[in-house]
mmCIF file of C-alpha atoms in Angstrom:
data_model
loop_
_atom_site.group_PDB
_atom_site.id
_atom_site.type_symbol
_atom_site.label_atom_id
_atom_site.label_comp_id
_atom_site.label_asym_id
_atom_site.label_seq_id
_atom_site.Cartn_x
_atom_site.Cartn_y
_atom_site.Cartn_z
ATOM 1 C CA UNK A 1 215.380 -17.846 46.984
ATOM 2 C CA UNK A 2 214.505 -21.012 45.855
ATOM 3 C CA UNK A 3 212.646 -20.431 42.997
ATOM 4 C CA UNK A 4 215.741 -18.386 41.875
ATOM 5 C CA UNK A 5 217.771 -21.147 42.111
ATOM 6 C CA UNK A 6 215.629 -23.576 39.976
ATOM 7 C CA UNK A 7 215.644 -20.225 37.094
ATOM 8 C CA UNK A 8 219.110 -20.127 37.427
ATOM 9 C CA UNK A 9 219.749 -23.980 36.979
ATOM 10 C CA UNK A 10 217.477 -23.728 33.934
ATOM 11 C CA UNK A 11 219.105 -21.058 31.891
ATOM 12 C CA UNK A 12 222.617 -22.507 32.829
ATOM 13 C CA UNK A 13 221.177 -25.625 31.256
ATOM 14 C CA UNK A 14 220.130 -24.329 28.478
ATOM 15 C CA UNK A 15 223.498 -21.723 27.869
ATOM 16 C CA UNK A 16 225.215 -24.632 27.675
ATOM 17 C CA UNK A 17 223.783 -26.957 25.452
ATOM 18 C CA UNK A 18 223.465 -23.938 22.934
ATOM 19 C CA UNK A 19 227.445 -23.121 23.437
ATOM 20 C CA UNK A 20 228.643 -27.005 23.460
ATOM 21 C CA UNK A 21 226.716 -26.789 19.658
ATOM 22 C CA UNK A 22 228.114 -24.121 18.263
ATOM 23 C CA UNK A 23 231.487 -25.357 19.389
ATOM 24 C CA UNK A 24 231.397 -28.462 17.876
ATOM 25 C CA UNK A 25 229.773 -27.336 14.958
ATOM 26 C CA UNK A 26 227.324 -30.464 15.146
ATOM 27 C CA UNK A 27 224.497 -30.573 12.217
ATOM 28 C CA UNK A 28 221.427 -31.406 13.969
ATOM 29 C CA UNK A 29 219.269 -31.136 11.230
ATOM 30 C CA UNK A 30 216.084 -33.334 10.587
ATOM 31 C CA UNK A 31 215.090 -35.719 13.473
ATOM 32 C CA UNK A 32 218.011 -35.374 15.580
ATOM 33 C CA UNK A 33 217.154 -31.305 15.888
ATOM 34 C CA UNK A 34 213.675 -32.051 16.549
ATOM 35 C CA UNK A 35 214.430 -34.983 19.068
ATOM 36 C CA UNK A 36 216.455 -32.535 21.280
ATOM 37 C CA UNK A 37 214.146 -29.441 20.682
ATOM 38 C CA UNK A 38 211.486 -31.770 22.067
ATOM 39 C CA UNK A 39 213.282 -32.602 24.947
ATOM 40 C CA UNK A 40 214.636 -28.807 26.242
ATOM 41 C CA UNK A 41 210.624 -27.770 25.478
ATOM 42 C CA UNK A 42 209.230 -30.684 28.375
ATOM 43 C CA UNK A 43 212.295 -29.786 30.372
ATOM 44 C CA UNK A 44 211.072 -25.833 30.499
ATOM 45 C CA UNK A 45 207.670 -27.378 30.747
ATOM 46 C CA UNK A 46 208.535 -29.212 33.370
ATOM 47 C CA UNK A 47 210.443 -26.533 35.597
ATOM 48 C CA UNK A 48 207.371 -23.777 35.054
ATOM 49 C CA UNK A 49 204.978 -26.452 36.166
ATOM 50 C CA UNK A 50 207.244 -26.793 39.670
ATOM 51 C CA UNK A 51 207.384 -23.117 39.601
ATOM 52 C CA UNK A 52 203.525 -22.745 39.239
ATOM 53 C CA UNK A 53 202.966 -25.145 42.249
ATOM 54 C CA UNK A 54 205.645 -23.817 44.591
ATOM 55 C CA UNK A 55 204.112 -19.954 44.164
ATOM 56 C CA UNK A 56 200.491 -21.781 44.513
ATOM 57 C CA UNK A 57 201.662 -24.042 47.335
ATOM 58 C CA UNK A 58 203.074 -20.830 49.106
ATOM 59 C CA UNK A 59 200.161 -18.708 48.771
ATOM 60 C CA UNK A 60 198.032 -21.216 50.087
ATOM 61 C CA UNK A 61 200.393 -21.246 53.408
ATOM 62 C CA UNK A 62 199.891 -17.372 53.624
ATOM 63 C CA UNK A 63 195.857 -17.424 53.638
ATOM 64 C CA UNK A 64 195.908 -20.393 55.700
ATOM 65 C CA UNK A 65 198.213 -18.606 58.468
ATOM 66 C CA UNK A 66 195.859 -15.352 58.256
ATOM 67 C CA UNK A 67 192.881 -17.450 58.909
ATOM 68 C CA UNK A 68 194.218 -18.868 61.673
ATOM 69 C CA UNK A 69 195.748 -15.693 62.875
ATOM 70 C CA UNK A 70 191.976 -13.893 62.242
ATOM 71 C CA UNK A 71 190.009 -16.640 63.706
ATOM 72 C CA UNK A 72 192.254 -17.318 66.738
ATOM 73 C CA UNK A 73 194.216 -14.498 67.668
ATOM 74 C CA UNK A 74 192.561 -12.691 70.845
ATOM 75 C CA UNK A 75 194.136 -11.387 73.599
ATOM 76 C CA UNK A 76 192.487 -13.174 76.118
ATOM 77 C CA UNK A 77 193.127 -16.597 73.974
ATOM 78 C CA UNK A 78 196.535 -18.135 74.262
ATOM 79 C CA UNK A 79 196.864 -20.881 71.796
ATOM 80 C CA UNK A 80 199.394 -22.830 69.889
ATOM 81 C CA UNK A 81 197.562 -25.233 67.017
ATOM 82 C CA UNK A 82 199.009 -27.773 65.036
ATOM 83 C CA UNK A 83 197.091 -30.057 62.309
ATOM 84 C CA UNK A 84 197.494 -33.717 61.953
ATOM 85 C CA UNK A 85 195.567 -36.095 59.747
ATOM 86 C CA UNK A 86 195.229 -39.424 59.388
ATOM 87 C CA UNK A 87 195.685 -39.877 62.741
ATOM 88 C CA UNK A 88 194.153 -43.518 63.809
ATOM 89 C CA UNK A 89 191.743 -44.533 66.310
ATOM 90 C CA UNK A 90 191.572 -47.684 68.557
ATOM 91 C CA UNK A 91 189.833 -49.928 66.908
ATOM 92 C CA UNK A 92 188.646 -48.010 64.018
ATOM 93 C CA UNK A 93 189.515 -46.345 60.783
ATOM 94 C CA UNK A 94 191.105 -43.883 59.828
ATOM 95 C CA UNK A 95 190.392 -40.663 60.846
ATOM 96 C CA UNK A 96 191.166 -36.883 59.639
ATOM 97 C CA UNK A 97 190.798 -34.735 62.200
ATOM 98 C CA UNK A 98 192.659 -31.243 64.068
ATOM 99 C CA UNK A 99 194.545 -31.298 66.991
ATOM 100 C CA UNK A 100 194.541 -28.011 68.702
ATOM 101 C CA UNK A 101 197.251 -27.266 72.033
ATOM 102 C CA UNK A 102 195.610 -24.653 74.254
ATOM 103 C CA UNK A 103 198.389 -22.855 76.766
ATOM 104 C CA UNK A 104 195.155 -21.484 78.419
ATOM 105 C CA UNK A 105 192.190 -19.329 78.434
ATOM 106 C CA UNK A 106 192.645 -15.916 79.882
ATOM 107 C CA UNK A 107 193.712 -17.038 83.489
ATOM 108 C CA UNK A 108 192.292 -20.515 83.354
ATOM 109 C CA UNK A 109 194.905 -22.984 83.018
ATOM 110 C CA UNK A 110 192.914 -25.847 83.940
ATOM 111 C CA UNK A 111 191.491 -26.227 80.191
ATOM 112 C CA UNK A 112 195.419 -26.100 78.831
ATOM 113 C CA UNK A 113 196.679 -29.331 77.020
ATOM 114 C CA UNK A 114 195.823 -31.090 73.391
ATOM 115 C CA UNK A 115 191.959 -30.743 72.469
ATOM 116 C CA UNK A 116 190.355 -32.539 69.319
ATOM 117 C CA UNK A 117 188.081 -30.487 67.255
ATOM 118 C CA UNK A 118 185.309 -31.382 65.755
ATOM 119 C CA UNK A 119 183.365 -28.113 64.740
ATOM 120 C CA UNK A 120 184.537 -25.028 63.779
ATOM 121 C CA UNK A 121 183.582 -21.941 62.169
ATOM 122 C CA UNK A 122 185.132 -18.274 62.032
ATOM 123 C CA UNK A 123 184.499 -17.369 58.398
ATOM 124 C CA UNK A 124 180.951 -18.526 56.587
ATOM 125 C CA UNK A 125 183.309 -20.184 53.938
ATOM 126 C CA UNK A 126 181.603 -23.663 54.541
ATOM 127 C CA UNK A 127 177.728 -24.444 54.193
ATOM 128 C CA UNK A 128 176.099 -25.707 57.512
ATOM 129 C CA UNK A 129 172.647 -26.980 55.965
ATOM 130 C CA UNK A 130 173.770 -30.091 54.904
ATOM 131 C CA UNK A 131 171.696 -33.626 54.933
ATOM 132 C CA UNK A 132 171.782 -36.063 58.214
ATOM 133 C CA UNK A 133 174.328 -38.636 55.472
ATOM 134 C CA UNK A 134 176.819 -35.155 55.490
ATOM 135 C CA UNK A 135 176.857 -34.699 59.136
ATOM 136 C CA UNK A 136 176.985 -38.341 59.923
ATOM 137 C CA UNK A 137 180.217 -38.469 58.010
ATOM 138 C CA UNK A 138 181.691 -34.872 58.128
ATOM 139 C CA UNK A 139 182.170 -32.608 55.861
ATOM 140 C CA UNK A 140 184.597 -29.521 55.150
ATOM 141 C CA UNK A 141 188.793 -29.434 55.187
ATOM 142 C CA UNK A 142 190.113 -30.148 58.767
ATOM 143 C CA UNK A 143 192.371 -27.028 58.794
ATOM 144 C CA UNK A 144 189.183 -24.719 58.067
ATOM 145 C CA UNK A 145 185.520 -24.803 58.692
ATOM 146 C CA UNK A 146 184.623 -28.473 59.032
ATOM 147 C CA UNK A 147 182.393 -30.611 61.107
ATOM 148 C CA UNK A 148 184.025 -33.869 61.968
ATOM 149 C CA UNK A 149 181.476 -36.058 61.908
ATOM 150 C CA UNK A 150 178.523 -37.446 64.608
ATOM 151 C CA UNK A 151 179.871 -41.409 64.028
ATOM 152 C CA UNK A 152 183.973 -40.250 64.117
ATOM 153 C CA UNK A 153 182.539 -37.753 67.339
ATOM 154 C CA UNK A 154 180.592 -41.086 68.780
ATOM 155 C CA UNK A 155 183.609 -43.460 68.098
ATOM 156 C CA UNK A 156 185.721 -40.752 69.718
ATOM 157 C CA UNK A 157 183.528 -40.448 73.330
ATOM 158 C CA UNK A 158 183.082 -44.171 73.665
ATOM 159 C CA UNK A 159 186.522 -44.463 74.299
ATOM 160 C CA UNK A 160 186.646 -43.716 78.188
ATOM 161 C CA UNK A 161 185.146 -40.246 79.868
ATOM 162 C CA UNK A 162 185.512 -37.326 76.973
ATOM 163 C CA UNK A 163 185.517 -33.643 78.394
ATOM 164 C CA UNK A 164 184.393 -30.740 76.095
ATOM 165 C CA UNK A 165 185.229 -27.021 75.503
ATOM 166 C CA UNK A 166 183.777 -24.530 73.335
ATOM 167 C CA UNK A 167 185.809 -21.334 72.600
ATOM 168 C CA UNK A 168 183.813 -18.736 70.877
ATOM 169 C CA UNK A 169 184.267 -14.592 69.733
ATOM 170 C CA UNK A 170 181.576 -11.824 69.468
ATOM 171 C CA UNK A 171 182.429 -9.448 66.569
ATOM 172 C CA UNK A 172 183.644 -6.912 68.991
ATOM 173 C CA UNK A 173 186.386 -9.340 70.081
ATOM 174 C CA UNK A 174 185.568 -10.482 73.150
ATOM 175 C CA UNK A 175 186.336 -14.523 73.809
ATOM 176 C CA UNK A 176 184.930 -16.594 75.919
ATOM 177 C CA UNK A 177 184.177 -20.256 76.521
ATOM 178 C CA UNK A 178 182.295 -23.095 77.852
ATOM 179 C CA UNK A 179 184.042 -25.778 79.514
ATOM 180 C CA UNK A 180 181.712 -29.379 80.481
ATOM 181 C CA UNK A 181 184.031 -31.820 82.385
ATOM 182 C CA UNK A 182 181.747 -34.578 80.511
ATOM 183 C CA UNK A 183 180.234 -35.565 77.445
ATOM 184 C CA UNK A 184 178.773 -37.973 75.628
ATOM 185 C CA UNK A 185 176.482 -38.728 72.474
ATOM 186 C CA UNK A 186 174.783 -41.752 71.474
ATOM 187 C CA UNK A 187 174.328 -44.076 68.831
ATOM 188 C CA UNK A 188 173.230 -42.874 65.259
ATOM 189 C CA UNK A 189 169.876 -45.751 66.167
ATOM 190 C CA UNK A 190 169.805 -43.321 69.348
ATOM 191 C CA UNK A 191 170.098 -40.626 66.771
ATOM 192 C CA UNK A 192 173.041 -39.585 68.735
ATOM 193 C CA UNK A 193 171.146 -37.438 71.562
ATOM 194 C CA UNK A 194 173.454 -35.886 73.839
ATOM 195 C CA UNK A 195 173.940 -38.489 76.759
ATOM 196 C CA UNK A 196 175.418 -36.892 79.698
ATOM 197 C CA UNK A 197 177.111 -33.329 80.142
ATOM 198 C CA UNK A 198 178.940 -32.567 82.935
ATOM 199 C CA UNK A 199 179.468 -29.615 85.186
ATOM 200 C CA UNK A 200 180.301 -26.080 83.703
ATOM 201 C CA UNK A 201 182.748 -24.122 84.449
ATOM 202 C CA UNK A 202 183.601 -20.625 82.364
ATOM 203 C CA UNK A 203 182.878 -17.190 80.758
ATOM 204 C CA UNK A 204 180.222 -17.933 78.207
ATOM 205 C CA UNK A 205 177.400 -19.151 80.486
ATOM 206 C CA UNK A 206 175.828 -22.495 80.360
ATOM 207 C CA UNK A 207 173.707 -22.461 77.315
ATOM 208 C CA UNK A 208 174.218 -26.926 76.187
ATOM 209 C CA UNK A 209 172.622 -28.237 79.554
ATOM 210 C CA UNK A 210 168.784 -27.263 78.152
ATOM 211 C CA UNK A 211 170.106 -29.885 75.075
ATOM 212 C CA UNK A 212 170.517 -32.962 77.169
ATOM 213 C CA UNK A 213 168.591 -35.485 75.995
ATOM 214 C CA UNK A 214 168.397 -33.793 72.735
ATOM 215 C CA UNK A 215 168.559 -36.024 69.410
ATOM 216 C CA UNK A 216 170.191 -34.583 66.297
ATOM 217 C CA UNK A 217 167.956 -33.290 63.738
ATOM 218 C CA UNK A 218 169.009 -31.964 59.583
ATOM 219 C CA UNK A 219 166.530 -30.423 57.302
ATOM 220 C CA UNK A 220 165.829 -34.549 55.966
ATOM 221 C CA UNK A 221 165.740 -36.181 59.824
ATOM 222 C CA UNK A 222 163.666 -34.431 61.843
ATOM 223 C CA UNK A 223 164.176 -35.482 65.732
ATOM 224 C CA UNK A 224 163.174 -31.791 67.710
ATOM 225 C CA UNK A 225 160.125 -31.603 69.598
ATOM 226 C CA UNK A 226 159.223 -28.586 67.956
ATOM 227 C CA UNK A 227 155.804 -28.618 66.083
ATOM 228 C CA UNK A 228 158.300 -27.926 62.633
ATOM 229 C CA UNK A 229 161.661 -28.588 62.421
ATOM 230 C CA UNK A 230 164.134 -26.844 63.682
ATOM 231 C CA UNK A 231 166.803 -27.518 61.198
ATOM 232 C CA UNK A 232 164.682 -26.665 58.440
ATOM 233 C CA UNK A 233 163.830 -22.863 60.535
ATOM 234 C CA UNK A 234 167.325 -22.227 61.439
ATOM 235 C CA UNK A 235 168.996 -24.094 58.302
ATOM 236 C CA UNK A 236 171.593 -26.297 59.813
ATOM 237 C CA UNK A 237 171.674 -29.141 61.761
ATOM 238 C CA UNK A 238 172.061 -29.384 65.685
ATOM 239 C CA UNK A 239 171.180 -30.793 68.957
ATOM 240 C CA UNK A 240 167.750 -29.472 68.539
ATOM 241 C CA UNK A 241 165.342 -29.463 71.190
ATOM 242 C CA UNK A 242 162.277 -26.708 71.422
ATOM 243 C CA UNK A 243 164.389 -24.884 69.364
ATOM 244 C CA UNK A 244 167.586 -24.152 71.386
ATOM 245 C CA UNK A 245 169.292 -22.076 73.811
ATOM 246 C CA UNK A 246 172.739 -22.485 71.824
ATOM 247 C CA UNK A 247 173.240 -23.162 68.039
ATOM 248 C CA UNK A 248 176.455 -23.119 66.657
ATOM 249 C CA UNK A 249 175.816 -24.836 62.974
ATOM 250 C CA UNK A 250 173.551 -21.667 61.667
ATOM 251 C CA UNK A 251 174.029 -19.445 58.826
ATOM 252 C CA UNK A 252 176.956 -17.243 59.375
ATOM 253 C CA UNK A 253 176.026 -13.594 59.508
ATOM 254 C CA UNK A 254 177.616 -10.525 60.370
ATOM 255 C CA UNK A 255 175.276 -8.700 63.161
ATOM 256 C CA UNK A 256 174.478 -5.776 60.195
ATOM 257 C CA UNK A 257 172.543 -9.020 58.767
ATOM 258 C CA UNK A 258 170.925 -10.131 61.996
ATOM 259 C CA UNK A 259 168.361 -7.236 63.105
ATOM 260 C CA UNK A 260 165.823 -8.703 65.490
ATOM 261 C CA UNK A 261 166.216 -12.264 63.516
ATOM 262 C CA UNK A 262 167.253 -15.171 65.503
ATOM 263 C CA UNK A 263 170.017 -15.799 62.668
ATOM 264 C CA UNK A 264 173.804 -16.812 62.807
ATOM 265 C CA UNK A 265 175.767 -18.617 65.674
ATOM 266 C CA UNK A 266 173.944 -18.120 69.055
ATOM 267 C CA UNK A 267 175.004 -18.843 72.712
ATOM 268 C CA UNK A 268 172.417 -17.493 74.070
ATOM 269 C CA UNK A 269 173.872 -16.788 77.722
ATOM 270 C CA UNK A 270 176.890 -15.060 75.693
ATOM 271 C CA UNK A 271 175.458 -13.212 72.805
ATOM 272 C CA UNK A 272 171.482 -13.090 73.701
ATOM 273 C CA UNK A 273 169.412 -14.893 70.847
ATOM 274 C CA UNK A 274 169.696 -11.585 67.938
ATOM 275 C CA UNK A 275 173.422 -10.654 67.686
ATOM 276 C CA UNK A 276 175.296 -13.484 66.449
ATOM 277 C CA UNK A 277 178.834 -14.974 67.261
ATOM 278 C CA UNK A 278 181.779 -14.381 64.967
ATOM 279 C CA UNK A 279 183.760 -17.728 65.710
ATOM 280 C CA UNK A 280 182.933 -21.084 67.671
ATOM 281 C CA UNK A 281 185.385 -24.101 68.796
ATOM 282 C CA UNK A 282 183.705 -27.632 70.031
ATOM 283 C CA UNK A 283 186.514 -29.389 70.562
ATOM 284 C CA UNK A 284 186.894 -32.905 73.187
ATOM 285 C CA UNK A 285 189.550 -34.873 74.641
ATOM 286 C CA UNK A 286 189.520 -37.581 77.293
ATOM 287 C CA UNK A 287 190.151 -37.341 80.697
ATOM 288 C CA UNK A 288 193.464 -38.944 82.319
ATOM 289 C CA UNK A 289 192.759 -41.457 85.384
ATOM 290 C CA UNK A 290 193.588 -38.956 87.738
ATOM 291 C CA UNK A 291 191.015 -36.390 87.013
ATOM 292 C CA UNK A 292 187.834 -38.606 86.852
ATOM 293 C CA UNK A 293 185.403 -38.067 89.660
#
């Protein structure tokens, strides 16, 4: 509707210059022609360029709405997302990150409310095997596959007790999740092991707890206490330990890809360690007063 407006506008424009000229009978030969000519051409310039980016602008809408609806839209998943950037930390910078409002899991209500996310996957549109600089910083477009960042995540848990849930889907559509009541990372000098995780509750099993204590280690850093590194095996970065009983930063792979290879996203109390996941959500938020222990 709108873009036939803006035609509309244009050729009215333009029907009446031409008419007011022949009316008046005006010579605009020489510089005077070419000094309106010029103008009418950046004025149709101008109006196809708007064109072009509305039509862009409003295909990029659609695909972002079917990713979302592809990504989150299970039965047993109630959710209601919104994005917000720039939103801005106590104390720090700026940061970009997603806000996601879960009405509930299933039956569980006591995970509903506004979660941050700071990992997620659901397509294999964004490379995981990045450098220790990449996931120190983040990397990836907040309203797609991204990883927020270990220093925004460690700036984000210092502030007061943090909670954490991961959502994930199998490829035959089943959801569920992981929910720790705490959790906490350290330092980047602490390589930013996982400090404390609290009690599970949920559908997935508890596959994090054999992490605590866990550094990060990338392809560059290694911090496992595996003989080799783990990163470099599984290419992607994680919470490494002797490998790991849950990996959510792997290749992505369909399970056609994944015969009898330990390749892809893995929870292993969920999926096993050979058929791989086809969407994970680590997401935090902190804790009111009146639920801390």
């Amino acid at each position: 509707m709108f873009l036939t407006k803006v035609l509309l506008v244009f050729c009215a424009v333009k029907l009446t210059i031409h008419q007011q000229l022949n009316c008046t009978n005006v010579d605009l030969k020489g510089l005077h022609y070419e000094l309106l000519l010029t103008h009418l051409t950046e004025i149709e310039s101008r109006i196809q360029t708007t064109l072009q980016e509305i039509a862009q602008n409003q295909s990029r809408q659609l695909e972002e709405l079917k990713l979302r609806a592809s990504a989150c839209g299970s039965p047993s998943l109630a959710l209601d997302t919104t994005g917000r950037i720039n939103t801005l930390l106590p104390g720090h910078d700026q940061i970009h990150f997603h806000r996601e409002t879960i009405s509930g899991i299933g039956t569980d209500r006591t995970v509903g409310g506004e979660w941050v996310l700071f990992q997620w996957r659901f397509n294999g549109s964004l490379l995981f095997n990045r450098t220790w600089s990449e996931y120190r910083a983040g990397f990836g477009d907040t309203e797609g596959e991204h990883w927020l960042g270990l220093d925004n995540l460690h700036q984000m848990l210092s502030k007061g007790r943090h909670e954490l849930l991961v959502v994930m889907e199998n490829f035959n559509g089943t959801t569920a999740y992981a929910h720790y009541d705490m959790f906490s990372i350290g330092t980047e000098l602490e390589r930013y092991a996982i400090k404390t995780i609290g009690k599970y509750r949920g559908t997935a099993g508890d596959s994090l707890s054999y992490h605590i204590g866990s550094k990060f280690t990338t392809y560059d850093q290694d911090n496992d206490v595996h003989a080799s590194n783990c990163a470099s095996i599984y290419n992607g970065g994680w919470w490494f330990k002797d490998c790991h009983s849950c990996y959510l930063n792997g290749d992505y792979v369909q399970p056609s890809q994944n015969t009898n290879i330990e390749r892809g996203l893995i929870w292993m109390s969920f999926t096993g360690p050979f058929r791989p996941l086809k969407s994970s959500k680590m997401m935090v938020r902190q804790q009111s007063s009146k639920n801390e222990d």
